Tab-separated table of C-alpha atoms in Angstrom:
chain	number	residue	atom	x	y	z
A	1	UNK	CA	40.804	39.643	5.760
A	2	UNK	CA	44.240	38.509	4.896
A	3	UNK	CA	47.439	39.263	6.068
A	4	UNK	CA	50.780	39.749	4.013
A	5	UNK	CA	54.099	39.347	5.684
A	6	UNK	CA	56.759	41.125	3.354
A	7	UNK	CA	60.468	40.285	4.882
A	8	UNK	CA	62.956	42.797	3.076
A	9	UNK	CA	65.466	40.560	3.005
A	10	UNK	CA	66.762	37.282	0.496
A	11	UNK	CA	63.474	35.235	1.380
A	12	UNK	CA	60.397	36.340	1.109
A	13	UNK	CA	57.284	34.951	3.617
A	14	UNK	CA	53.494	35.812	3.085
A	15	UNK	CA	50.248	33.810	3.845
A	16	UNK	CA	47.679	32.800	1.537
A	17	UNK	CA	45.546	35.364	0.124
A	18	UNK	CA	48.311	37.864	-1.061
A	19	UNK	CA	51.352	37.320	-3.906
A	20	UNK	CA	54.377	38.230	-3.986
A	21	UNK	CA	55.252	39.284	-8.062
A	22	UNK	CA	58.927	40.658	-9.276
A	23	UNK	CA	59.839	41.879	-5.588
A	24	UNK	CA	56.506	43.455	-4.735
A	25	UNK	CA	53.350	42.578	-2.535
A	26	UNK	CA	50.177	42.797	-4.194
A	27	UNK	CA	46.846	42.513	-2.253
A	28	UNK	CA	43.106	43.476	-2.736
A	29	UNK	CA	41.164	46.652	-1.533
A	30	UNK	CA	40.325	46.119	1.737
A	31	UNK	CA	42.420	43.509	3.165
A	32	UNK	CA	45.480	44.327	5.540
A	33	UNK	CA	49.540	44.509	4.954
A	34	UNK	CA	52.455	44.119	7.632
A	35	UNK	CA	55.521	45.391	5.545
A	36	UNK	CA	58.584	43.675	7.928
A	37	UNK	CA	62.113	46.136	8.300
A	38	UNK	CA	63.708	43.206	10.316
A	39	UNK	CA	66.836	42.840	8.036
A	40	UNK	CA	67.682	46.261	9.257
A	41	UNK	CA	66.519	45.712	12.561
A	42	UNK	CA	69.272	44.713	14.688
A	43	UNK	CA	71.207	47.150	16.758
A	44	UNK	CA	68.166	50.253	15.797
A	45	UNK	CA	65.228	50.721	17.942
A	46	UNK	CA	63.600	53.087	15.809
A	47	UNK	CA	62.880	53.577	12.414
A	48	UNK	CA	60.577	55.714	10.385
A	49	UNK	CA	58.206	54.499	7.214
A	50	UNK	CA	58.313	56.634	4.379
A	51	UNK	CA	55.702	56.798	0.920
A	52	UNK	CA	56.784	57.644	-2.250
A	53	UNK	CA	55.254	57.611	-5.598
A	54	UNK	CA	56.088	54.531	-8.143
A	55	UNK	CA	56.970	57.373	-10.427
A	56	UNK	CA	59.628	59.048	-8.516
A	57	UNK	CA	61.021	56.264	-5.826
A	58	UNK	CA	61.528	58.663	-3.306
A	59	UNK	CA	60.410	59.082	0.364
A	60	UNK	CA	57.564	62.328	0.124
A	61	UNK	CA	55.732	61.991	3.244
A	62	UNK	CA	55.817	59.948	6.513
A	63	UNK	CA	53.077	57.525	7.079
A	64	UNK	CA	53.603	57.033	10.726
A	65	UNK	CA	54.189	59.488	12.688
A	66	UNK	CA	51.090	60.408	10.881
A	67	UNK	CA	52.036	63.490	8.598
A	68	UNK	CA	50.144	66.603	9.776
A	69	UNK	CA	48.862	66.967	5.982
A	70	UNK	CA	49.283	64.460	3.338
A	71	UNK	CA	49.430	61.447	5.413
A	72	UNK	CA	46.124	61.870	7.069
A	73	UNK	CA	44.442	59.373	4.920
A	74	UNK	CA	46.767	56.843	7.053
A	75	UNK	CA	44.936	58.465	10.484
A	76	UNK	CA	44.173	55.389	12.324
A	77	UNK	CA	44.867	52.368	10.075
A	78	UNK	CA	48.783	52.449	10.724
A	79	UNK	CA	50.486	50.955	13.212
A	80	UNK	CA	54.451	50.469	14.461
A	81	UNK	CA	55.240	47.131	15.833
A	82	UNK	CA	58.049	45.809	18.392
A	83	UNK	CA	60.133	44.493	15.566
A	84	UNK	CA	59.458	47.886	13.633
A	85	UNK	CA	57.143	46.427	10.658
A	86	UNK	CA	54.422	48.758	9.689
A	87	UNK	CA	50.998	47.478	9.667
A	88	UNK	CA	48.616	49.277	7.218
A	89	UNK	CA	45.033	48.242	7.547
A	90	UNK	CA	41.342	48.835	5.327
A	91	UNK	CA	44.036	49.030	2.268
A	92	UNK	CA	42.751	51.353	-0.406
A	93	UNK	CA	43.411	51.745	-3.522
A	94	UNK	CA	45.649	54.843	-3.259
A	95	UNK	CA	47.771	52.693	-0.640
A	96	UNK	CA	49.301	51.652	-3.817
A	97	UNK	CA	52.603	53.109	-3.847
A	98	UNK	CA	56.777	52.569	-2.718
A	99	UNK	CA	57.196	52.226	0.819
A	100	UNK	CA	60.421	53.097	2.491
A	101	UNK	CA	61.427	51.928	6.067
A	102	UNK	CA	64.462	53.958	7.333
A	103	UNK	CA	66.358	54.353	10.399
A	104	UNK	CA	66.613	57.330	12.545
A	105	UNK	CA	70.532	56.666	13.763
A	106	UNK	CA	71.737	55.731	10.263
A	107	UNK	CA	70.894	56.396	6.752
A	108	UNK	CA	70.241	52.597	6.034
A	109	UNK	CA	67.256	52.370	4.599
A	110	UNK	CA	64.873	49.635	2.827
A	111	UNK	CA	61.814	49.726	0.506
A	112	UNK	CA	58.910	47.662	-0.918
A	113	UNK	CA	56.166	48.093	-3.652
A	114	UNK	CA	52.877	47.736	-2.330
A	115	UNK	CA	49.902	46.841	-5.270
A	116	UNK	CA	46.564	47.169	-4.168
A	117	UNK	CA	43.746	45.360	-6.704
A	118	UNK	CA	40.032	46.107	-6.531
A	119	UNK	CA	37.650	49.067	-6.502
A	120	UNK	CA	38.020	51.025	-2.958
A	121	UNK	CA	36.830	54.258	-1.242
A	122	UNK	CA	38.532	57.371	-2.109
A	123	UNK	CA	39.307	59.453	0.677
A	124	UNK	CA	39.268	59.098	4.218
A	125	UNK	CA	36.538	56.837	5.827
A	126	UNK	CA	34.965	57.409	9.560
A	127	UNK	CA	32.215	60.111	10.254
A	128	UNK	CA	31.470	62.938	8.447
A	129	UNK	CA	29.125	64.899	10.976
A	130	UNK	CA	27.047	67.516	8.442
A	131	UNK	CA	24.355	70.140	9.646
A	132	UNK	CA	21.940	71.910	7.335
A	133	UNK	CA	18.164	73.466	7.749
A	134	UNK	CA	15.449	72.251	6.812
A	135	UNK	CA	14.775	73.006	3.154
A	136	UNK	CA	18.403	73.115	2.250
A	137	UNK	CA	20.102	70.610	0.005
A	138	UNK	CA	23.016	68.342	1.310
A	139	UNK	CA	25.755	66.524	-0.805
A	140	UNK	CA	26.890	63.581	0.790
A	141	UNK	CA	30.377	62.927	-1.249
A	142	UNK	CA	31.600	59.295	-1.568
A	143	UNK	CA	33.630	58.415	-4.749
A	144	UNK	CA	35.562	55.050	-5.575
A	145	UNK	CA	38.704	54.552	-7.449
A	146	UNK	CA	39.477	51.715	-9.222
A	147	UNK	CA	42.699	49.842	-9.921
A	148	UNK	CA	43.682	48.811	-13.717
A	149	UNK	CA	41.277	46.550	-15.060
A	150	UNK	CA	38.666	47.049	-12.678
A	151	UNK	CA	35.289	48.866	-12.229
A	152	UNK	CA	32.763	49.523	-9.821
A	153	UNK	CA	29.972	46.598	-9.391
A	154	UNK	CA	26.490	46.527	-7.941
A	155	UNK	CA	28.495	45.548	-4.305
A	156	UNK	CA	28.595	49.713	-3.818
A	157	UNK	CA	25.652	50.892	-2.350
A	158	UNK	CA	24.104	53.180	0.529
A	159	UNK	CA	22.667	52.674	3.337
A	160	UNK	CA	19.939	55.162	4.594
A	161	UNK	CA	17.913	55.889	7.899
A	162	UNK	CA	15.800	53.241	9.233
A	163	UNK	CA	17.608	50.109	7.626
A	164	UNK	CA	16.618	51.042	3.901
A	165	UNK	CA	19.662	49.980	1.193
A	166	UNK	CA	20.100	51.545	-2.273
A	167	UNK	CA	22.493	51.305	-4.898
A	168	UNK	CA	22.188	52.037	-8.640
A	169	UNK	CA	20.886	49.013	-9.860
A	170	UNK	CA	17.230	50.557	-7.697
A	171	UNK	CA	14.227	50.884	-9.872
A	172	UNK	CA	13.884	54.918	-10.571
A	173	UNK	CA	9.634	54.547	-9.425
A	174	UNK	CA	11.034	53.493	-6.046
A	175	UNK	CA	13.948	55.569	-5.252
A	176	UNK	CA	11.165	58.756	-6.461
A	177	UNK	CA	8.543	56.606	-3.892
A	178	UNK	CA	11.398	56.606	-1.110
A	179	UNK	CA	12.279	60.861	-1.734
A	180	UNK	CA	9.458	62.119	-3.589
A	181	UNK	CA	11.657	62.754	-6.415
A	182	UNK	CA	14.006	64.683	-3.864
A	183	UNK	CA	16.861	62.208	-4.054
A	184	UNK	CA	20.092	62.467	-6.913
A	185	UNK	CA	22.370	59.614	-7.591
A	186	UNK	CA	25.416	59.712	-10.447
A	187	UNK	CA	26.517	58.047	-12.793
A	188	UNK	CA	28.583	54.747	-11.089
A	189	UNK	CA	30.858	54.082	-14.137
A	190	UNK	CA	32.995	57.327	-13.725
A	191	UNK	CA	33.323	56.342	-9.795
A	192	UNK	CA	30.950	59.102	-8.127
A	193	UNK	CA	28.498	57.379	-5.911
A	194	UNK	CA	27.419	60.864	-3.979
A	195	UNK	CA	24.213	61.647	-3.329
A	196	UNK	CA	22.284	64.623	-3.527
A	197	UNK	CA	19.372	65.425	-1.691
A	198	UNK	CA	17.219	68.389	-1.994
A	199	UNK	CA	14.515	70.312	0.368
A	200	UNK	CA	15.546	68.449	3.410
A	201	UNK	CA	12.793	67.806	6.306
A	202	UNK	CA	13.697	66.842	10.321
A	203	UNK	CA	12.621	62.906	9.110
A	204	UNK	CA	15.915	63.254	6.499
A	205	UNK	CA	18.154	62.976	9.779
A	206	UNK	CA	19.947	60.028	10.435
A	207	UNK	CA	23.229	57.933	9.397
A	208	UNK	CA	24.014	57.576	5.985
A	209	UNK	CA	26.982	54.980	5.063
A	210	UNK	CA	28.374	54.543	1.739
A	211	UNK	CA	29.817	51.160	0.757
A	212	UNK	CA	32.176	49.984	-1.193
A	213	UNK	CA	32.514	45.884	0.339
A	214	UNK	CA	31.788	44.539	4.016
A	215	UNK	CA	34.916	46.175	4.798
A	216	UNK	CA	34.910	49.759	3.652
A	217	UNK	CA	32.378	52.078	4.515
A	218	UNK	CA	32.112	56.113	5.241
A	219	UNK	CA	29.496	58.052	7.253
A	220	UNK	CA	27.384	60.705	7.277
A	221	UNK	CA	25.759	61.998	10.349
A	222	UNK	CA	23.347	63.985	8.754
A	223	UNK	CA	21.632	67.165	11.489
A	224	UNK	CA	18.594	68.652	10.055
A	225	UNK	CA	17.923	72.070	12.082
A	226	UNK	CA	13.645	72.647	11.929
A	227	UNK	CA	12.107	75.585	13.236
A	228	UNK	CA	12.104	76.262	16.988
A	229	UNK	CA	9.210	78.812	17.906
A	230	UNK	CA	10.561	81.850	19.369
A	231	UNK	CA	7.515	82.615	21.598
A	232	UNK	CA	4.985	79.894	22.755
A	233	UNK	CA	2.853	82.240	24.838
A	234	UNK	CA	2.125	85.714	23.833
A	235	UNK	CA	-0.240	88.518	25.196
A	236	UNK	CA	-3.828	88.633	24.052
A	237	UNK	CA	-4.327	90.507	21.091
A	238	UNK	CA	-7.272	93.598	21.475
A	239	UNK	CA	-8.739	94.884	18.583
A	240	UNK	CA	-12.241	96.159	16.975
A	241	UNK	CA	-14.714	94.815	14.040
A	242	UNK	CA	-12.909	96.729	11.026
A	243	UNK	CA	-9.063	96.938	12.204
A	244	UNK	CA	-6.613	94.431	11.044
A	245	UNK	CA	-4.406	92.434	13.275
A	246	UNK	CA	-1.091	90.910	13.038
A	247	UNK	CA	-0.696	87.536	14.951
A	248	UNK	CA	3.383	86.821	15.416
A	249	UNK	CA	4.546	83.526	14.779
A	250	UNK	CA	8.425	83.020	14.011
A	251	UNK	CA	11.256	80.942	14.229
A	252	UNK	CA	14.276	81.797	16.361
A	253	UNK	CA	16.366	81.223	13.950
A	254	UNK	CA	16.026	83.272	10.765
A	255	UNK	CA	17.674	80.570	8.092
A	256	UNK	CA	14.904	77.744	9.234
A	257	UNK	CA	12.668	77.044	6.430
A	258	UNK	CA	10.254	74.745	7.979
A	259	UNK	CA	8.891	72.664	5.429
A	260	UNK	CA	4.862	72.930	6.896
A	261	UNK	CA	2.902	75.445	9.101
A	262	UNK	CA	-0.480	76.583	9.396
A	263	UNK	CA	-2.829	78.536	11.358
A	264	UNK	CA	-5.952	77.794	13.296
A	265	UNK	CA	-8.931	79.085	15.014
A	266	UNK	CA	-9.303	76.877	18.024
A	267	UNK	CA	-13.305	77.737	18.732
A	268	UNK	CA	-14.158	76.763	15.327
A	269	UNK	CA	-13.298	73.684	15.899
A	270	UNK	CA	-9.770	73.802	14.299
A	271	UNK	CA	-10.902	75.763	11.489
A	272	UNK	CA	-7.814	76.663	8.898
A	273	UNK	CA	-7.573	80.283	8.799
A	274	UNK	CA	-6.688	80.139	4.898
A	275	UNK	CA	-7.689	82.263	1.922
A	276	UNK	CA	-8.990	78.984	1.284
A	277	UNK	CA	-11.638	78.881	3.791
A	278	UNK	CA	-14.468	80.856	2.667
A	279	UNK	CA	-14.903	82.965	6.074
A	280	UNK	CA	-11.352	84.613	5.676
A	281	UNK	CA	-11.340	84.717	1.649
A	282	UNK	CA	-9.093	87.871	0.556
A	283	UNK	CA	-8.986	88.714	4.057
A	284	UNK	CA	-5.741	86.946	5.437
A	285	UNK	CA	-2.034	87.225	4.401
A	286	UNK	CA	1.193	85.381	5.150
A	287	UNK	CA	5.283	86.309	4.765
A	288	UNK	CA	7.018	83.128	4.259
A	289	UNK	CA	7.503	82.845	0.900
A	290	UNK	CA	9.731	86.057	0.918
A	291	UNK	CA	10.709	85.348	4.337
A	292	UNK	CA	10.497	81.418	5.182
A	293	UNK	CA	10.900	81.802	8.734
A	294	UNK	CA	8.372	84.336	9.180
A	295	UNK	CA	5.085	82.315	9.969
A	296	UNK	CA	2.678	85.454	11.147
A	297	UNK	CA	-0.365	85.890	10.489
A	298	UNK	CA	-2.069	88.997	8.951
A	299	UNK	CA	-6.186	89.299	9.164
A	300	UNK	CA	-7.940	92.544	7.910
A	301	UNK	CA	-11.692	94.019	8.385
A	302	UNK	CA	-12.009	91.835	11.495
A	303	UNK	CA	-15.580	91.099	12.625
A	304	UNK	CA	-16.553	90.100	15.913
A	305	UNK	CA	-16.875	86.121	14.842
A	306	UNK	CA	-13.332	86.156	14.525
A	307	UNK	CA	-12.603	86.534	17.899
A	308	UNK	CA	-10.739	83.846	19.576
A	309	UNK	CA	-7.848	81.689	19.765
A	310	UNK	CA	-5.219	80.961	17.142
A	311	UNK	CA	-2.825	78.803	16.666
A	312	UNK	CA	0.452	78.524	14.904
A	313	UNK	CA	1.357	74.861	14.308
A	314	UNK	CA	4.770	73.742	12.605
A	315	UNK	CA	5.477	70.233	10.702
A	316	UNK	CA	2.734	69.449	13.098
A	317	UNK	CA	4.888	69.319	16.061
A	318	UNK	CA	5.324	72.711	17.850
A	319	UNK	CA	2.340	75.306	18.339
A	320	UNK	CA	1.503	78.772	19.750
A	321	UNK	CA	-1.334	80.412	20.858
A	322	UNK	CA	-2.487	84.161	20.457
A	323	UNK	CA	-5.697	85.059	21.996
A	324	UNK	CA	-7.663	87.816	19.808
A	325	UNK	CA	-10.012	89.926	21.326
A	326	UNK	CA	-12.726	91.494	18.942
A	327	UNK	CA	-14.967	94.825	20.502
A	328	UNK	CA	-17.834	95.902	18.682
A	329	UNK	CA	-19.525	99.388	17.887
A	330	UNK	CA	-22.181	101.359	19.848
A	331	UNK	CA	-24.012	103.818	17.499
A	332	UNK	CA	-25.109	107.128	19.688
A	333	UNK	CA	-27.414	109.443	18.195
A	334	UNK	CA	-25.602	109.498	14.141
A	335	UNK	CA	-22.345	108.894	15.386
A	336	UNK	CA	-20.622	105.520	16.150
A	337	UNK	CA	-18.336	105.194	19.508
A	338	UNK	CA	-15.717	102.501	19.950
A	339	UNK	CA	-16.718	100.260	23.079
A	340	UNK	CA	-14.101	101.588	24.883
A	341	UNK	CA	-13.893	103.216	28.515
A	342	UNK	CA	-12.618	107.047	29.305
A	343	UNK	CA	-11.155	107.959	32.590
A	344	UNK	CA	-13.152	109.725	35.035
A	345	UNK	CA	-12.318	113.205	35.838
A	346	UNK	CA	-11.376	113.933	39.632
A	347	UNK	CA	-14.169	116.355	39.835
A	348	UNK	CA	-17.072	113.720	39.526
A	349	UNK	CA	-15.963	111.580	41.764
């Protein structure tokens, strides 16, 4: 990282690694600035630093203070020294621009063209902290912008949960290997490096960092919400051979759309109670494909044989029981009876 000295005054003073060109400072994306007020420092103890466009040459916003509004992009890379200089760090691209220094007792003021070369992050960097469900898509935004005569290269890239590194230059059979064809880059050329990633699962959360160099990066904390059961233990279910029953299974929170669950019958040795499986064929329905975080469970013409326990597993992770309880019929005389018990009238006991 370099570090350019500009003195506003007859001689100009910079170290190696910035120039100075027909009165103004011209560094690369990236690198660091100290812009020097000292030939109107004497007798002032404060000034304030001023940006304007080349266009107009004059003052629109302040850089530091740091503007409530347009001068966030400045929030924590500027800095005020003793002799007043302003110290602008992680330059960007859009750093590019007139800077004025001016004094708060007098209207003596002093400026300096600042040209920033390279390809650099537009935007403010730090941590973006994002939340979606699972199932959702998220759109992690990072775009570059390039000075004249410049484009992006292969040095952009991404860096993903557990140490994996992409950029565009990444053979299409992998990145659909890495997502399972879940994952969207752009187009590099017109500057967008975003990604897009589509029916997000609890193993999609992580950091995310978007680079432009070994200087400029932005992240994404990235929060994938899964399903969170809303009961774990429920009452035994009581039923008879014929009825239908409806085992509850749901998540708390209505917008989860957990990417896996099924249901099991725990004395069959973890049989899958599926329309699948030939013992429940046409006799077992589900909601969550109208309702994803519905997960119930709905069995009709129940036999004895399916009494038991089930179980409601999600992503593999979190499960609840229901205990079903499955009475038979007594046939007396022509009719059939319930197995169920009446009260007994006071008058026999």
């Amino acid at each position: 990282m370099c570090l350019c000295v500009f003195l506003l005054c007859a001689g100009l003073q910079y170290t190696t690694g910035c120039e100075v060109v027909s009165g103004f400072v011209i560094c690369s994306a990236g690198e660091s600035v100290l812009l020097s007020c000292r030939d109107i420092n004497s007798g002032h103890t404060e000034v304030q630093w001023w940006y304007s466009d080349p266009q107009t040459y004059t003052p629109q916003y302040s850089v530091f203070p740091v503007d409530a509004v347009k001068g966030q992009r400045y929030k924590d890379r500027v800095q005020i020294l003793r002799n007043l200089s302003l110290s602008i760090t992680r330059l960007s691209v859009e750093d590019a621009g007139i800077y004025w220094c001016k004094t708060t007792e007098t209207d003596k003021e002093r400026y300096v063209e600042l040209a920033v070369q390279g390809c650099s992050l537009s935007g403010n960097e730090g941590s973006v902290e994002i939340s979606r469900y699972s199932g959702e898509s998220v759109f992690l935004s990072c775009s570059v912008k390039c000075s004249p005569r410049h484009e992006p290269d292969s040095k952009f890239r991404w860096k993903l949960p557990n140490y994996i590194e992409i950029n565009h230059t990444i053979n299409p059979t992998e990145l659909r290997r890495l997502y399972q064809g879940r994952l969207h880059m752009f187009d590099i050329s017109s500057g967008n490096l975003s990604l897009l990633i589509s029916d997000l699962t609890e193993e999609d959360e992580g950091l995310y960092s978007c680079w432009s160099d070994e200087n400029q990066h932005k992240n994404f904390r990235l929060t994938v919400k899964g399903c969170t059961l809303s009961e774990t233990e429920r009452e035994p279910e009581t039923k008879y051979t014929g009825d239908s029953v409806l085992l509850s299974c749901s998540c708390e929170d209505p917008n989860t759309k957990p990417e896996d669950f099924r249901w099991t019958h725990v004395e069959s040795s973890g049989t899958e109670v599926s329309s699948e499986t030939p013992r429940y064929k046409d006799r077992v329905h589900t909601f969550h494909k109208t309702t994803p975080s519905n997960l119930s469970l709905l069995i009709s013409n129940l036999t004895e044989d399916d009494q038991g326990t089930y179980r409601c597993t999600v992503n593999n992770k979190t499960s609840a029981d229901t205990r079903l309880i499955v009475k038979g019929e007594t046939v007396v005389g022509s009719k059939i009876i319930k197995d169920f018990c009446f009260p007994v009238p006071n008058y026999l006991e």
